[in-house]
mmCIF file of C-alpha atoms and ligand atoms in Angstrom:
data_model
loop_
_atom_site.group_PDB
_atom_site.id
_atom_site.type_symbol
_atom_site.label_atom_id
_atom_site.label_comp_id
_atom_site.label_asym_id
_atom_site.label_seq_id
_atom_site.Cartn_x
_atom_site.Cartn_y
_atom_site.Cartn_z
ATOM 1 C CA MET A 235 3.689 6.306 61.676
ATOM 2 C CA GLU A 236 7.125 4.717 59.862
ATOM 3 C CA GLN A 237 5.457 2.170 57.632
ATOM 4 C CA LYS A 238 3.271 5.631 56.731
ATOM 5 C CA ALA A 239 6.560 7.132 55.052
ATOM 6 C CA THR A 240 7.935 3.412 54.045
ATOM 7 C CA GLU A 241 4.428 3.709 52.110
ATOM 8 C CA THR A 242 5.201 7.536 50.947
ATOM 9 C CA ASP A 243 8.619 6.453 49.987
ATOM 10 C CA GLN A 244 7.385 3.628 47.533
ATOM 11 C CA ASP A 245 5.085 6.336 46.032
ATOM 12 C CA SER A 246 8.320 8.374 45.712
ATOM 13 C CA ILE A 247 10.779 5.827 44.126
ATOM 14 C CA THR A 248 8.108 4.357 42.004
ATOM 15 C CA ARG A 249 6.478 8.254 40.621
ATOM 16 C CA ARG A 250 10.797 8.763 40.149
ATOM 17 C CA PHE A 251 10.379 5.500 38.264
ATOM 18 C CA PHE A 252 7.755 5.807 36.187
ATOM 19 C CA MET A 253 9.135 9.849 35.290
ATOM 20 C CA GLY A 254 13.538 8.608 34.757
ATOM 21 C CA TRP A 255 12.435 5.293 32.241
ATOM 22 C CA GLY A 256 8.734 4.639 31.970
ATOM 23 C CA LEU A 257 6.790 8.422 30.672
ATOM 24 C CA PRO A 258 9.466 8.148 28.095
ATOM 25 C CA VAL A 259 9.653 4.052 27.682
ATOM 26 C CA PHE A 260 5.108 5.159 27.027
ATOM 27 C CA ILE A 261 5.786 7.732 24.394
ATOM 28 C CA GLY A 262 8.313 5.337 23.009
ATOM 29 C CA ILE A 263 5.781 2.750 22.377
ATOM 30 C CA ALA A 264 3.331 5.027 21.942
ATOM 31 C CA SER A 265 5.086 6.722 18.926
ATOM 32 C CA LEU A 266 6.476 3.423 17.850
ATOM 33 C CA ALA A 267 3.212 2.098 17.361
ATOM 34 C CA ALA A 268 1.769 5.088 16.116
ATOM 35 C CA PHE A 269 4.377 5.366 13.425
ATOM 36 C CA LEU A 270 3.719 1.329 11.961
ATOM 37 C CA LEU A 271 -0.148 2.000 12.235
ATOM 38 C CA THR A 272 0.996 4.901 9.613
ATOM 39 C CA VAL A 273 2.759 2.632 7.411
ATOM 40 C CA LEU A 274 0.829 0.003 7.609
ATOM 41 C CA ARG A 275 -1.933 2.538 6.413
ATOM 42 C CA MET A 276 -0.678 4.475 3.908
ATOM 43 C CA PRO A 277 -1.396 0.772 1.227
ATOM 44 C CA PHE A 278 -4.615 1.461 0.851
ATOM 45 C CA PRO A 279 -6.796 4.180 -0.355
ATOM 46 C CA VAL A 280 -7.983 6.781 2.211
ATOM 47 C CA LEU A 281 -11.801 6.619 0.137
ATOM 48 C CA LEU A 282 -14.031 4.284 -0.885
ATOM 49 C CA PRO A 283 -15.783 3.178 -3.435
ATOM 50 C CA GLY A 284 -19.620 4.200 -3.736
ATOM 51 C CA LYS A 285 -22.221 2.268 -4.194
ATOM 52 C CA SER A 286 -23.403 3.233 -7.786
ATOM 53 C CA GLY A 287 -20.989 4.822 -8.999
ATOM 54 C CA ARG A 288 -23.430 7.074 -11.129
ATOM 55 C CA PHE A 289 -24.703 10.113 -10.452
ATOM 56 C CA LYS A 290 -26.002 13.338 -12.436
ATOM 57 C CA ILE A 291 -24.634 16.185 -13.120
ATOM 58 C CA GLY A 292 -27.779 18.705 -15.033
ATOM 59 C CA THR A 293 -28.836 19.284 -18.716
ATOM 60 C CA LYS A 294 -27.005 20.174 -21.267
ATOM 61 C CA ALA A 295 -27.304 23.151 -20.618
ATOM 62 C CA ASP A 296 -26.615 24.240 -17.316
ATOM 63 C CA LEU A 297 -23.108 23.665 -18.170
ATOM 64 C CA PRO A 298 -21.796 25.551 -20.752
ATOM 65 C CA PRO A 299 -19.013 26.576 -22.108
ATOM 66 C CA GLY A 300 -17.113 27.678 -19.101
ATOM 67 C CA THR A 301 -18.053 25.824 -16.892
ATOM 68 C CA ILE A 302 -16.412 24.421 -13.556
ATOM 69 C CA LYS A 303 -18.339 22.033 -10.865
ATOM 70 C CA TYR A 304 -16.936 19.856 -8.304
ATOM 71 C CA PHE A 305 -18.888 17.124 -7.183
ATOM 72 C CA LYS A 306 -17.263 16.859 -3.986
ATOM 73 C CA ASP A 307 -19.284 13.964 -2.699
ATOM 74 C CA ASP A 308 -18.755 11.632 -5.659
ATOM 75 C CA GLN A 309 -15.054 13.745 -5.919
ATOM 76 C CA VAL A 310 -15.831 14.074 -9.755
ATOM 77 C CA TYR A 311 -14.810 17.312 -11.168
ATOM 78 C CA VAL A 312 -17.039 17.984 -14.320
ATOM 79 C CA PHE A 313 -15.279 19.807 -17.150
ATOM 80 C CA SER A 314 -17.742 21.710 -19.840
ATOM 81 C CA ASP A 315 -15.567 23.534 -22.815
ATOM 82 C CA GLN A 316 -16.318 24.312 -26.862
ATOM 83 C CA ASP A 317 -16.033 20.522 -27.320
ATOM 84 C CA GLY A 318 -17.839 18.904 -24.823
ATOM 85 C CA ILE A 319 -19.125 17.811 -21.604
ATOM 86 C CA PHE A 320 -16.353 15.645 -19.756
ATOM 87 C CA ALA A 321 -15.452 14.852 -15.589
ATOM 88 C CA ILE A 322 -11.529 13.987 -14.177
ATOM 89 C CA SER A 323 -11.301 11.670 -10.879
ATOM 90 C CA ALA A 324 -10.592 13.950 -8.082
ATOM 91 C CA VAL A 325 -9.089 11.156 -6.702
ATOM 92 C CA CYS A 326 -5.255 10.730 -6.616
ATOM 93 C CA THR A 327 -3.398 7.722 -7.666
ATOM 94 C CA HIS A 328 -1.077 6.919 -4.965
ATOM 95 C CA LEU A 329 -3.247 6.805 -1.960
ATOM 96 C CA GLY A 330 -5.887 8.773 -2.651
ATOM 97 C CA CYS A 331 -6.437 11.962 -1.444
ATOM 98 C CA ILE A 332 -8.128 14.249 -2.826
ATOM 99 C CA VAL A 333 -6.113 17.140 -5.140
ATOM 100 C CA SER A 334 -7.586 20.343 -5.779
ATOM 101 C CA LYS A 335 -7.555 22.351 -8.809
ATOM 102 C CA ASP A 336 -5.505 25.227 -9.749
ATOM 103 C CA GLU A 337 -5.466 27.284 -12.920
ATOM 104 C CA ASN A 338 -2.436 24.096 -13.611
ATOM 105 C CA GLY A 339 -4.489 21.616 -13.425
ATOM 106 C CA PHE A 340 -4.568 19.426 -9.979
ATOM 107 C CA VAL A 341 -2.158 18.738 -7.263
ATOM 108 C CA CYS A 342 -2.534 16.886 -4.581
ATOM 109 C CA PRO A 343 -1.456 18.078 -0.553
ATOM 110 C CA CYS A 344 -0.804 15.067 0.295
ATOM 111 C CA HIS A 345 2.320 13.953 -1.350
ATOM 112 C CA GLY A 346 2.940 17.103 -3.513
ATOM 113 C CA SER A 347 1.751 15.276 -6.922
ATOM 114 C CA ARG A 348 1.219 17.014 -9.519
ATOM 115 C CA TYR A 349 -1.542 16.419 -13.086
ATOM 116 C CA ASN A 350 -2.530 19.761 -16.417
ATOM 117 C CA LEU A 351 -5.379 20.115 -16.931
ATOM 118 C CA GLU A 352 -6.651 16.872 -18.309
ATOM 119 C CA GLY A 353 -5.368 15.325 -16.179
ATOM 120 C CA LYS A 354 -2.560 13.709 -17.361
ATOM 121 C CA LEU A 355 0.394 12.555 -14.455
ATOM 122 C CA GLU A 356 3.088 15.553 -14.828
ATOM 123 C CA LYS A 357 5.822 14.786 -11.495
ATOM 124 C CA GLY A 358 4.639 11.240 -9.019
ATOM 125 C CA PRO A 359 4.712 9.647 -6.950
ATOM 126 C CA ALA A 360 1.131 8.667 -8.762
ATOM 127 C CA PRO A 361 1.779 6.436 -10.891
ATOM 128 C CA LYS A 362 -0.884 7.304 -13.627
ATOM 129 C CA ASP A 363 -2.955 10.096 -14.336
ATOM 130 C CA LEU A 364 -6.212 10.886 -13.017
ATOM 131 C CA PRO A 365 -8.955 8.528 -14.649
ATOM 132 C CA TRP A 366 -12.083 9.983 -16.662
ATOM 133 C CA TYR A 367 -15.654 9.083 -16.242
ATOM 134 C CA SER A 368 -17.888 7.913 -19.191
ATOM 135 C CA VAL A 369 -20.801 10.692 -18.957
ATOM 136 C CA SER A 370 -23.800 10.106 -20.872
ATOM 137 C CA ARG A 371 -27.515 10.958 -21.141
ATOM 138 C CA LEU A 372 -30.410 9.455 -19.864
ATOM 139 C CA PRO A 373 -34.175 10.176 -21.359
ATOM 140 C CA ASN A 374 -34.997 12.955 -19.700
ATOM 141 C CA ASN A 375 -31.715 14.984 -19.945
ATOM 142 C CA GLN A 376 -30.153 14.372 -16.828
ATOM 143 C CA LEU A 377 -26.532 14.092 -17.423
ATOM 144 C CA VAL A 378 -24.810 10.772 -15.241
ATOM 145 C CA VAL A 379 -21.356 10.300 -14.911
ATOM 146 C CA ASP A 380 -20.566 7.327 -14.162
ATOM 147 C CA LYS A 381 -17.605 5.830 -12.465
ATOM 148 C CA LYS A 382 -17.658 2.557 -13.340
ATOM 149 C CA LYS A 383 -16.473 3.590 -16.549
ATOM 150 C CA SER A 384 -13.766 5.148 -17.137
ATOM 151 C CA VAL A 385 -12.764 7.028 -20.753
ATOM 152 C CA LYS A 386 -10.270 7.764 -22.668
ATOM 153 C CA PRO A 387 -8.551 11.190 -22.116
ATOM 154 C CA GLY A 388 -10.003 13.694 -24.527
ATOM 155 C CA ILE A 389 -13.378 11.827 -25.044
ATOM 156 C CA ARG A 390 -16.405 14.428 -24.386
ATOM 157 C CA PHE A 391 -19.735 14.316 -23.876
ATOM 158 C CA THR A 392 -21.743 16.797 -26.840
HETATM 159 S S1 FES B 51 -1.724 10.265 -2.528
HETATM 160 FE FE1 FES B 51 0.330 9.944 -2.418
HETATM 161 S S2 FES B 51 0.196 12.175 -4.085
HETATM 162 FE FE2 FES B 51 -1.959 11.676 -3.964
#
């Protein structure tokens, strides 16, 4: 009976210690670990390059002037205007988040970088413009974007 009281006292002491010091120390260590993991992961892009980098976007007839299409699986916006068809990466040049399009251009939801409608950087922290990709036509008239071939901004498929 006396021994049981001692065990109960020890449980109580252990619980009090845990609630008094152990829990805050545990939470502190867990928070520090989460912070360090986040900081260490920052230099690496969220996305890894795909296999071939090439994907079909339809025929020229499928993309009349005024068309804006987002190819989610490939993270590329395809535009068609009076001068031709062009493709701009949707991957932010800062840390690889996916930018979204608005009426003024592109905005990155992660750290607020802004690009104009042609992907030119307007506000960091992103270090450079969104790349433009090559658009070409296959023998069967299918247009293809090649993410491994960047082109100078302004170059369109006609
Ligand atoms: S990932 Fe940081 S601004 Fe886009």
